[in-house]
Coordinates of C-alpha atoms in Angstrom, one line a residue:
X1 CA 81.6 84.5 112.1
X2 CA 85.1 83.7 112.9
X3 CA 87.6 83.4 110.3
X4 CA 89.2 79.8 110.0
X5 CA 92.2 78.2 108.5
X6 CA 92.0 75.0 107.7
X7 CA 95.8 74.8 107.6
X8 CA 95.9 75.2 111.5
X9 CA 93.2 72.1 111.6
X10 CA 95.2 70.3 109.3
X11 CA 99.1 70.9 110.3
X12 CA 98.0 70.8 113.7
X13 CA 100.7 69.0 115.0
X14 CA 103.6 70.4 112.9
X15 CA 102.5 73.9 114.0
X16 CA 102.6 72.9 117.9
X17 CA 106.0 71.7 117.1
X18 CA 107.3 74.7 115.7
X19 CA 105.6 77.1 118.2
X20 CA 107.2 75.2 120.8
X21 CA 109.9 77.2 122.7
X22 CA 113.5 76.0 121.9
X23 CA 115.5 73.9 124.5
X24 CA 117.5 76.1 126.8
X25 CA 120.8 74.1 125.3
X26 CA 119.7 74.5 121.6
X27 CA 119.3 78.2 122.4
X28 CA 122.5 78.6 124.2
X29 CA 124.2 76.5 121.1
X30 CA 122.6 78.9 118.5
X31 CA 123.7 82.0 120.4
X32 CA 127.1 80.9 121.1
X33 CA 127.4 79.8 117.4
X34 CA 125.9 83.2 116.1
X35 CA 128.0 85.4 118.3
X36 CA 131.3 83.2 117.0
X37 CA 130.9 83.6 113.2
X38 CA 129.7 87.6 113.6
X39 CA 133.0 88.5 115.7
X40 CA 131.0 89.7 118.5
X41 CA 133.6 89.9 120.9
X42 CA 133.0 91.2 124.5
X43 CA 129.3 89.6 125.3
X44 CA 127.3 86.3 125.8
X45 CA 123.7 85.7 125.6
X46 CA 122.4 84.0 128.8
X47 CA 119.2 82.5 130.1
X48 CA 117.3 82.5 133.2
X49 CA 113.8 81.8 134.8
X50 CA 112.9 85.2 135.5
X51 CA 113.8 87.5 132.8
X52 CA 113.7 84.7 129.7
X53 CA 117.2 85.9 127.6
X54 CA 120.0 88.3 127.7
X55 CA 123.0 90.2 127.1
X56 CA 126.0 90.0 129.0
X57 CA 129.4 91.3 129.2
X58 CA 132.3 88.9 128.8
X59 CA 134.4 91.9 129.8
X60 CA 135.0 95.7 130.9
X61 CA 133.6 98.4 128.6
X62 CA 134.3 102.0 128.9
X63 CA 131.6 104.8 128.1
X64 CA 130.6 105.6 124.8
X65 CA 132.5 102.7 123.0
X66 CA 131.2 100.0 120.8
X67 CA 129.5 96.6 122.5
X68 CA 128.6 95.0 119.5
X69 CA 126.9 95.5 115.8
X70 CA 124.0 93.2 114.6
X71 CA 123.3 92.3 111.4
X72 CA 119.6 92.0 111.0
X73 CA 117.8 88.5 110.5
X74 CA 115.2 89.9 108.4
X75 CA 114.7 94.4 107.6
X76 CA 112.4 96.1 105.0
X77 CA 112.4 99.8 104.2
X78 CA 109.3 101.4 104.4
X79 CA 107.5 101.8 101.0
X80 CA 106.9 105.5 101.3
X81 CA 110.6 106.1 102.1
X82 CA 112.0 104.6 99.0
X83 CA 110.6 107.5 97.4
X84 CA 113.5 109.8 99.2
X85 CA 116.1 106.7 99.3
X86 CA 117.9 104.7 96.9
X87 CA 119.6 101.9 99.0
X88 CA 121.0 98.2 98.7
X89 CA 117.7 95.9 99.6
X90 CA 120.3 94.0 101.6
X91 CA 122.5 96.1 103.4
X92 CA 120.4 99.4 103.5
X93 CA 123.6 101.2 102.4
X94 CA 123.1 104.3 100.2
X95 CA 124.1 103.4 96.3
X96 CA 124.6 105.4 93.3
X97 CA 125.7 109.0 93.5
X98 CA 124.9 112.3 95.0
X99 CA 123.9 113.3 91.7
X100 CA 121.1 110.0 91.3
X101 CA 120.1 110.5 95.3
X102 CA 118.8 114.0 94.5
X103 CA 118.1 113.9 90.7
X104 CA 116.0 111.2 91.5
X105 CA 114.1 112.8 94.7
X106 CA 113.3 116.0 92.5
X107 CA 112.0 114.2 89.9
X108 CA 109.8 112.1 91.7
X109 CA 108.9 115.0 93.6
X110 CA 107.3 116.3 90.6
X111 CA 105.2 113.6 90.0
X112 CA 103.8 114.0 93.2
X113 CA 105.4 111.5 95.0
X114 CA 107.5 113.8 96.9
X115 CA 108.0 112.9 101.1
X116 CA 105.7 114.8 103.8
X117 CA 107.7 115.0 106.8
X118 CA 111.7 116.6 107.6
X119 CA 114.7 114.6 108.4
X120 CA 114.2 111.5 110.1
X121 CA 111.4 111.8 112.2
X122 CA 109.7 108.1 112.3
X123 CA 106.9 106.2 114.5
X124 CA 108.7 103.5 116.2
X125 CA 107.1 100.5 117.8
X126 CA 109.9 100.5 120.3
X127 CA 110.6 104.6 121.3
X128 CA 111.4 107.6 119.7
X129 CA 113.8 107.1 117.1
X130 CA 116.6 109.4 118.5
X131 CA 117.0 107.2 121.8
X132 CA 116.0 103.8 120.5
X133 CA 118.3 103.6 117.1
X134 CA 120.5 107.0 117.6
X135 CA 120.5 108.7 114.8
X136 CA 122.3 111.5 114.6
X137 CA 121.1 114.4 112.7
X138 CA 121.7 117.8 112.4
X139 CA 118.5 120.5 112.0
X140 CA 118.3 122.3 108.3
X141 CA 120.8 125.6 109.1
X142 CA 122.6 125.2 105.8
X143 CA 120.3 127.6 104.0
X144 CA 117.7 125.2 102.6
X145 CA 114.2 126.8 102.0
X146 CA 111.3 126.7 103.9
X147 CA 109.1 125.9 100.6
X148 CA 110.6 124.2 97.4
X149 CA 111.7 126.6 94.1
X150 CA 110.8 124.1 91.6
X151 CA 113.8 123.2 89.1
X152 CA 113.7 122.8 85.1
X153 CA 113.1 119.2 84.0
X154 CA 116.2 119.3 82.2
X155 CA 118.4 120.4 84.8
X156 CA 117.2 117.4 87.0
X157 CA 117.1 114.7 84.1
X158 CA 121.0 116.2 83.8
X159 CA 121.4 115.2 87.8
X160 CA 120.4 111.7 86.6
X161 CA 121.9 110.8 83.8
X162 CA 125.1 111.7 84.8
X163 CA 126.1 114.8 82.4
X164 CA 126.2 117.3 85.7
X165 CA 128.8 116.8 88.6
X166 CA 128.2 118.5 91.4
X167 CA 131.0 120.5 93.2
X168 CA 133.0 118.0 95.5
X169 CA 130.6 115.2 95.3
X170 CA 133.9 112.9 94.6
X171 CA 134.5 113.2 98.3
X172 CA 131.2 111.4 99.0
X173 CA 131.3 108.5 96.7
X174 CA 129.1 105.8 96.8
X175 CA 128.6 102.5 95.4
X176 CA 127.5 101.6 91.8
X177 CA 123.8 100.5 91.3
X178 CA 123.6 96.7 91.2
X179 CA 120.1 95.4 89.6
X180 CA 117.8 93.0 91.0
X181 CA 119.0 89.2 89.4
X182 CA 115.5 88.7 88.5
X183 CA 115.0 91.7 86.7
X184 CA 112.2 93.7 88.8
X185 CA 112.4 97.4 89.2
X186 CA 111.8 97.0 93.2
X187 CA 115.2 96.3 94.4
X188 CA 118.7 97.6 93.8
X189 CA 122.1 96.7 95.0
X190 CA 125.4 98.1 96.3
X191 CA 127.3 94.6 95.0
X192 CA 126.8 91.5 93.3
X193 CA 127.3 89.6 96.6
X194 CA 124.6 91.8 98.4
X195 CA 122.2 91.3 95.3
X196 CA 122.9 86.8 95.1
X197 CA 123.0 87.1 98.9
X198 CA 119.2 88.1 98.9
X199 CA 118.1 86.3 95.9
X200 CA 119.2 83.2 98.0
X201 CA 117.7 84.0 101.4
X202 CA 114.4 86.1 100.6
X203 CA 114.3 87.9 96.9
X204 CA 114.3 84.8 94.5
X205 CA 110.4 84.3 96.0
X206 CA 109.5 87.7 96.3
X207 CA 110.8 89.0 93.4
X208 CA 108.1 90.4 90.8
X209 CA 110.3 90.4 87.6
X210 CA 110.1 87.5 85.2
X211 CA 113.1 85.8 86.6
X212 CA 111.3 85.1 90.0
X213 CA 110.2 82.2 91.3
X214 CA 107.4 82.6 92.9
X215 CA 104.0 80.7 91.9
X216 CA 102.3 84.0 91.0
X217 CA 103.8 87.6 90.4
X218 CA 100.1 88.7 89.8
X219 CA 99.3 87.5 93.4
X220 CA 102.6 88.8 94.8
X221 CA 102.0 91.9 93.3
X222 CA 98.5 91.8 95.3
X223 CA 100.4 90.8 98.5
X224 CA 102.8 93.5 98.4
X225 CA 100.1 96.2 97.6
X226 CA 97.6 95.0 100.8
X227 CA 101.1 95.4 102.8
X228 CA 101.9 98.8 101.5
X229 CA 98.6 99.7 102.1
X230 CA 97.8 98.4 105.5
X231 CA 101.2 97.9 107.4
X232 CA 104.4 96.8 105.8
X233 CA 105.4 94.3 109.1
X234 CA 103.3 91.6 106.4
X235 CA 106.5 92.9 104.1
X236 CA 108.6 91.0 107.1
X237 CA 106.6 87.8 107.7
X238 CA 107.1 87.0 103.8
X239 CA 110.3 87.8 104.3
X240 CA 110.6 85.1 107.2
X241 CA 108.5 82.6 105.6
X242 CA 110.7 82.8 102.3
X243 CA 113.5 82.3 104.6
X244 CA 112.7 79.5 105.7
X245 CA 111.0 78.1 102.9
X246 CA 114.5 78.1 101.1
X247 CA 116.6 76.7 103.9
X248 CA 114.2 74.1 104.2
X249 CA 114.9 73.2 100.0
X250 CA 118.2 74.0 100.6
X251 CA 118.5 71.3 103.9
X252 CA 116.6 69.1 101.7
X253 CA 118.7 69.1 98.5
X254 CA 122.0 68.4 100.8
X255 CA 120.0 65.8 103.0
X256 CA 119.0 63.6 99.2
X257 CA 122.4 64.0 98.5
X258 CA 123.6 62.6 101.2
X259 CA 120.8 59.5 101.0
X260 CA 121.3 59.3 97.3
X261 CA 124.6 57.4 98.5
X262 CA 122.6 55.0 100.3
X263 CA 120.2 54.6 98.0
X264 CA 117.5 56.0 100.7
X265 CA 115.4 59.6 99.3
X266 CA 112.9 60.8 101.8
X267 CA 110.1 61.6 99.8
X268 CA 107.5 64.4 100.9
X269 CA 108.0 67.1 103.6
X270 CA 111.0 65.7 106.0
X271 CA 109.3 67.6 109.6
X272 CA 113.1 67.7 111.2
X273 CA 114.3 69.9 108.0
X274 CA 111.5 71.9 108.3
X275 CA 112.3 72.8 112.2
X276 CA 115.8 72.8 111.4
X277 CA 115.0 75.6 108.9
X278 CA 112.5 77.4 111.3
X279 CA 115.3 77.2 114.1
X280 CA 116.6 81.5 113.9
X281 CA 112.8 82.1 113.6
X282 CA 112.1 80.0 116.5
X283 CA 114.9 81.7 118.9
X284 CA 112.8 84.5 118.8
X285 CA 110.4 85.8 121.9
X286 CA 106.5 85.3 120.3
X287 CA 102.9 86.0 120.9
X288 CA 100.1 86.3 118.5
X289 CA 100.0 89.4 116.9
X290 CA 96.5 90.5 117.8
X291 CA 96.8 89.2 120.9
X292 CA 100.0 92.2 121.6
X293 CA 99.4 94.5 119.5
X294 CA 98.7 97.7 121.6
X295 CA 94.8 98.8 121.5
X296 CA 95.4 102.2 120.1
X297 CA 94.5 105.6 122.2
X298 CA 91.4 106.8 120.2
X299 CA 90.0 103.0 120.4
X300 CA 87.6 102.3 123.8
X301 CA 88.4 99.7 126.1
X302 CA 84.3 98.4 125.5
X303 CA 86.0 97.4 121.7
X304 CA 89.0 95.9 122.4
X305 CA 87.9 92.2 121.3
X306 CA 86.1 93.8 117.9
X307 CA 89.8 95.9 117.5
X308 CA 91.7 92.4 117.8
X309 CA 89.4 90.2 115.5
X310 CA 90.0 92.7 112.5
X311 CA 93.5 92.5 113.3
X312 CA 93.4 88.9 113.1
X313 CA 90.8 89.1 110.0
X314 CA 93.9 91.3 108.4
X315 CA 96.2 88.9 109.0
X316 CA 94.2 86.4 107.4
X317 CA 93.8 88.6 104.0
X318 CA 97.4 89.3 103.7
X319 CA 98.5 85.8 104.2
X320 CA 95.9 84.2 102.0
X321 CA 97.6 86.8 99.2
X322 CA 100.9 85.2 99.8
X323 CA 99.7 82.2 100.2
X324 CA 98.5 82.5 96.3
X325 CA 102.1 84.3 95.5
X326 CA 104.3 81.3 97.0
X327 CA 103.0 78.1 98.7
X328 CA 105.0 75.3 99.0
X329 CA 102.9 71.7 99.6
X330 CA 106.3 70.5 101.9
X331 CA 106.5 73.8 103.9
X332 CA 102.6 74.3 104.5
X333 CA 102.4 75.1 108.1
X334 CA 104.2 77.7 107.6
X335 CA 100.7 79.6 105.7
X336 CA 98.4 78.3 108.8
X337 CA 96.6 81.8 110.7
X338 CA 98.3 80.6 113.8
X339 CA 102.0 81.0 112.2
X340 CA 101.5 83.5 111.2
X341 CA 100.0 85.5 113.7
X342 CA 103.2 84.8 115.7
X343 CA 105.7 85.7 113.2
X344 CA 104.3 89.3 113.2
X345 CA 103.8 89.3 116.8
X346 CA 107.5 88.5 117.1
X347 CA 108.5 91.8 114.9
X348 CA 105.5 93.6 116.8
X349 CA 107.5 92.8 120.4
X350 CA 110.8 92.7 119.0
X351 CA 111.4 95.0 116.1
X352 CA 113.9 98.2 115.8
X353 CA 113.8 101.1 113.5
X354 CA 116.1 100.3 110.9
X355 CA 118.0 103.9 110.4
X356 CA 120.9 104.8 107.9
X357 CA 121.9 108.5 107.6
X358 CA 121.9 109.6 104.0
X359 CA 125.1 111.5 102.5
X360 CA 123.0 113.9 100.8
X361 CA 122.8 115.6 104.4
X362 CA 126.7 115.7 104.3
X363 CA 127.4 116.9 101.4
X364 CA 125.2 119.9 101.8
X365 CA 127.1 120.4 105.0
X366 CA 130.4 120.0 103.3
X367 CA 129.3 122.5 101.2
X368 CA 128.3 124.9 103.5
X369 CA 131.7 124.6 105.5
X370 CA 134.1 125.8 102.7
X371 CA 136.0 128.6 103.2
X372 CA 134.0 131.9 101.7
X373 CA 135.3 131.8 98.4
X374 CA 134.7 128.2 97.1
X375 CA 131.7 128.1 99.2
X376 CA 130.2 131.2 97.3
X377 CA 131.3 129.0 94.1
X378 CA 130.2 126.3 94.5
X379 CA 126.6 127.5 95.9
X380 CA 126.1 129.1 92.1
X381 CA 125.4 125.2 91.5
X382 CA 124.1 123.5 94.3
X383 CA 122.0 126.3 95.9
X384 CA 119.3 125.6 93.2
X385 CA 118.8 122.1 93.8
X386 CA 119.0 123.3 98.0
X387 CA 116.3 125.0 97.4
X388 CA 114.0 123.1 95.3
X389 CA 114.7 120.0 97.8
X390 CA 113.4 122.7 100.9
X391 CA 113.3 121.8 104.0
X392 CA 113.6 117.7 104.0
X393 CA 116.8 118.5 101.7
X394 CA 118.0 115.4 103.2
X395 CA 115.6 112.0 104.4
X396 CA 117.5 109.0 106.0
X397 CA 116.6 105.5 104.9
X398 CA 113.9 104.4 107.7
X399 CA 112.7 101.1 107.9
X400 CA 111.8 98.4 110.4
X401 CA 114.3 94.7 111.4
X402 CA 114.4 91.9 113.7
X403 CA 118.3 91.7 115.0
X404 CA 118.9 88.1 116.6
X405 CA 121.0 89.7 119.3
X406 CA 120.0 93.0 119.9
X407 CA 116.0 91.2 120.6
X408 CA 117.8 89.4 123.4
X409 CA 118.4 93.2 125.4
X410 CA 116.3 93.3 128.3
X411 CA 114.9 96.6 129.1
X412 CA 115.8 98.6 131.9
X413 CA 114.3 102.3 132.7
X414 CA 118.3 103.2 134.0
X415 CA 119.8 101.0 131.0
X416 CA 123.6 101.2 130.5
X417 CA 123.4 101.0 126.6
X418 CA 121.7 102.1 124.0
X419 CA 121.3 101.4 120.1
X420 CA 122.6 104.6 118.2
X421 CA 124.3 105.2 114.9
X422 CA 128.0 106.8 115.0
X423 CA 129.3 108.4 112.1
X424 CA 130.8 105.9 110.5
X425 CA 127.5 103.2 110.8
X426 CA 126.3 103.7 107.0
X427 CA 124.6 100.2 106.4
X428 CA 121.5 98.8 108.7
X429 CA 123.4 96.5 111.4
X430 CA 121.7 97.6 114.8
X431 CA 125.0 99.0 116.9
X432 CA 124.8 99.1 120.5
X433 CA 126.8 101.7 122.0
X434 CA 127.7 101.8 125.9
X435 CA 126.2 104.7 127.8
X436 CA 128.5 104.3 131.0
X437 CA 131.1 101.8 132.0
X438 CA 130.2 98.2 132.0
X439 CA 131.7 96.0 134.0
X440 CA 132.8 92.0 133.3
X441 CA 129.6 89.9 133.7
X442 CA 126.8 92.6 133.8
X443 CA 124.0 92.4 131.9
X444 CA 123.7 94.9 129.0
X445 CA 120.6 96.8 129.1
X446 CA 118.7 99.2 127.1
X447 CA 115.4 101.0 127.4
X448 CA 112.5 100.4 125.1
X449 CA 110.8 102.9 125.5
X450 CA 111.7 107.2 126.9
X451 CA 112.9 106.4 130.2
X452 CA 112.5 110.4 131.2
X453 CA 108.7 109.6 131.3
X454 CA 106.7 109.4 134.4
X455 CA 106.4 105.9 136.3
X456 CA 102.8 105.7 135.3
X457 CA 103.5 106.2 131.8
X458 CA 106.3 104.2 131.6
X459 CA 103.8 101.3 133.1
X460 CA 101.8 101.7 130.6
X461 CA 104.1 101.7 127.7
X462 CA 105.8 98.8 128.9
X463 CA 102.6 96.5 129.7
X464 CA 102.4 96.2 125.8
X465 CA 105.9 93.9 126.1
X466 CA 104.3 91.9 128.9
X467 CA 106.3 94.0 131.5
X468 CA 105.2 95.7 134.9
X469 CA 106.9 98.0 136.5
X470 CA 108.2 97.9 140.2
X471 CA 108.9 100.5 142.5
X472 CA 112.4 99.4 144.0
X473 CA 114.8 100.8 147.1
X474 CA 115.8 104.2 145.8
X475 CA 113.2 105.1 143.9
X476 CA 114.4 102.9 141.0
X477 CA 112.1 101.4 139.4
X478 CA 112.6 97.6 137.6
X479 CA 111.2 95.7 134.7
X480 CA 109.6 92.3 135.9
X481 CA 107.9 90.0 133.4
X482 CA 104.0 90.4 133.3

């Protein structure tokens, strides 16, 4: 029996209108807006019939030099990897100390809890992680262990709490912890502005600690669970959903204002608010997620449809658990099946590993690079804690965005840029990087997928975005839209 949501019977309308693509003109608008407040100098995001969105250069780059750097709409660490990682859950930027980053891995390690894979390997949903977000990491030749040397309690609890400084870790400082405003122990800070900046555009609703405001921790706490137990992309719908949910309250409040000095209040759920609200969410390219989700390799053709209805049936449990954890009455098309599907699908189509390097694996490098005799000195410390971390001495924060601009690149199996990290990219904005010279008014480009494959493996990897390859003069193949 097919699952149904009354919501999509009853919102029927509101939902079309909110599914409904965006005026070319209200997209151009947003784009030009959105490029002007983020100082993205050097490109504009254009539109046309064949190819939907995309980037372009508004003038000459040279190779290997910055395009532009995205700040993500909506990003979520992976549960697992927040284990190895103590970042801002804002900016994705490293916090604490050296000291806390690996006091606190050991000792979780000991419980158990401890990573199972080496330095940043990830699945992406786009390509490998290396050639889709660039990061740059160097192998495990700085003497750590191929199996852990377990540490005294005492000596890790010292890492911790602060009584042991490690040799030079002043040249890698980092920023002070900054706890959640609504006092859960799920998410830290680099800053007080990071912190109020996510209480006001996603936390304050999915906050567990008493201070939130959510209708139910105990059926948050359910949500989050079926997310970190199934797939964490439900973590980024909430996120979306909360989003908008609080610029629509937020729109609202200013619009009563406003009518107060008339002596007119709109009473109920104002439906031009609530599109208003919707508008970054709508910019984005959608389907429904069990519609393009790709059918998995060890799952026959024959059971496609029953593979897709208990994708859609999961959908359905997670969102009835956040449904519980924070409906709003004025906002309630946003918890109808159909919504939702397409929320995910968009981060299913459009998402990019969100990758920040971790200075742990710098300051074990650091270390290694002194000159003999403070090297041998300072390795009477840190050797010990090397060798208890082993071979994953050092994890990167891995995680998975939407980026309003980098979702716009169209794919191209020559592209002409690519997303990759440079040294100094320590927070999660997506930075696109040129891979040759780029002329005024080309369109910047970048692969989705490992454009050393063969054509027929390319084809297929790409038919999960809609595309189709085509053999073009040359040999060179081109990305048309299925």
């Amino acid at each position: 029996m097919e699952l149904v949501c009354p919501i999509d019977q009853l919102c029927s309308d509101q939902i079309a209108a909110l599914l409904r693509p965006p005026s070319p003109p209200l997209v151009q608008e947003y784009f030009e807006q959105l490029i002007s407040k983020r100082r993205c100098q050097g490109i504009k995001v254009k539109q046309n019939g064949e190819f939907g969105k995309g980037v372009f250069a508004e003038t000459d780059f040279e190779e290997e030099k910055l395009i532009f750097k995205d700040q993500m709409l909506v990003g979520t660490q992976h549960p697992s990897n927040k284990i190895d990682c103590l970042v801002c859950s804002y900016c994705f930027k490293f916090i604490g100390s050296i000291e806390q980053q690996i006091g606190r891995r050991l000792y979780l390690k000991t419980l158990g809890m401890g990573t199972s894979h080496n330095g940043c390997e990830s699945n992406s949903s786009d390509e490998d992680e290396d050639d889709h977000f660039g990061h740059n990491h160097h192998s495990s030749q700085n003497g750590a262990s191929s199996s852990t040397i377990p540490l005294p309690t005492t000596a890790v609890e010292s890492l911790m709490n602060g009584e042991l400084a490690l040799p030079y870790s002043n040249k890698f400082p980092l920023p002070s912890i900054v706890s959640c405003p609504g006092r859960c122990e799920e998410a830290f800070y680099c800053s007080k502005s990071c912190a109020e900046a996510d209480w006001e555009s996603f936390h304050c609703l999915l906050c567990t600690g008493e201070r939130s405001e959510s209708c139910s921790r105990k059926a948050l706490l359910k949500f989050i669970q079926h997310a970190n137990e199934t797939n964490d992309i439900f973590l980024l719908a909430a996120k979306a959903i909360s989003f908008t949910i609080l610029r629509y309250r937020k729109f609202k409040a200013s619009h009563l204002s406003e009518q107060e000095k008339t002596a007119s209040i709109i009473l109920g759920t104002d439906p031009s608010l609530l599109l208003e609200a919707w508008k970054p969410i709508s910019i984005g390219h959608k389907r429904r997620w069990w519609d393009c989700i790709s059918l998995p390799d060890d799952i026959d053709v024959s059971y496609e449809a029953t593979f897709r209805g208990q994708i859609r049936e999961l959908a359905f449990t997670s969102l009835q658990l956040l449904k519980e954890a924070i409906f709003d009455k004025e906002c309630e098309p946003l918890f109808s099946l159909e919504i939702y599907g397409h929320i995910i699908g968009m981060f299913e189509l459009n998402n990019l590993d969100l990758v920040v390097a971790s200075p742990v694996e710098d300051y074990f490098l650091y270390i290694d690079d002194l000159p003999h005799p403070e090297k041998k000195e300072a390795e009477k410390i840190t050797q010990p804690y090397l060798d208890a971390l082993g071979e994953d001495y050092s994890i990167c924060c891995q995680g998975t965005a939407f980026f309003p601009l980098q979702s716009c690149m169209n794919h191209s199996c020559c592209p002409n840029a690519k997303a990759f990290k440079r040294e100094e990219d320590r927070d999660g904005q997506a930075t696109i990087i040129t891979l040759r010279p780029i002329c005024k008014g080309e369109e910047v480009t970048i692969s989705y997928i490992d454009e050393d494959l063969s054509f027929e493996e390319r084809q297929a990897l790409l038919a999960d975005y809609g595309f189709r390859l085509q053999e073009a003069i040359g040999g060179v193949q081109s990305c048309m839209d299925g």
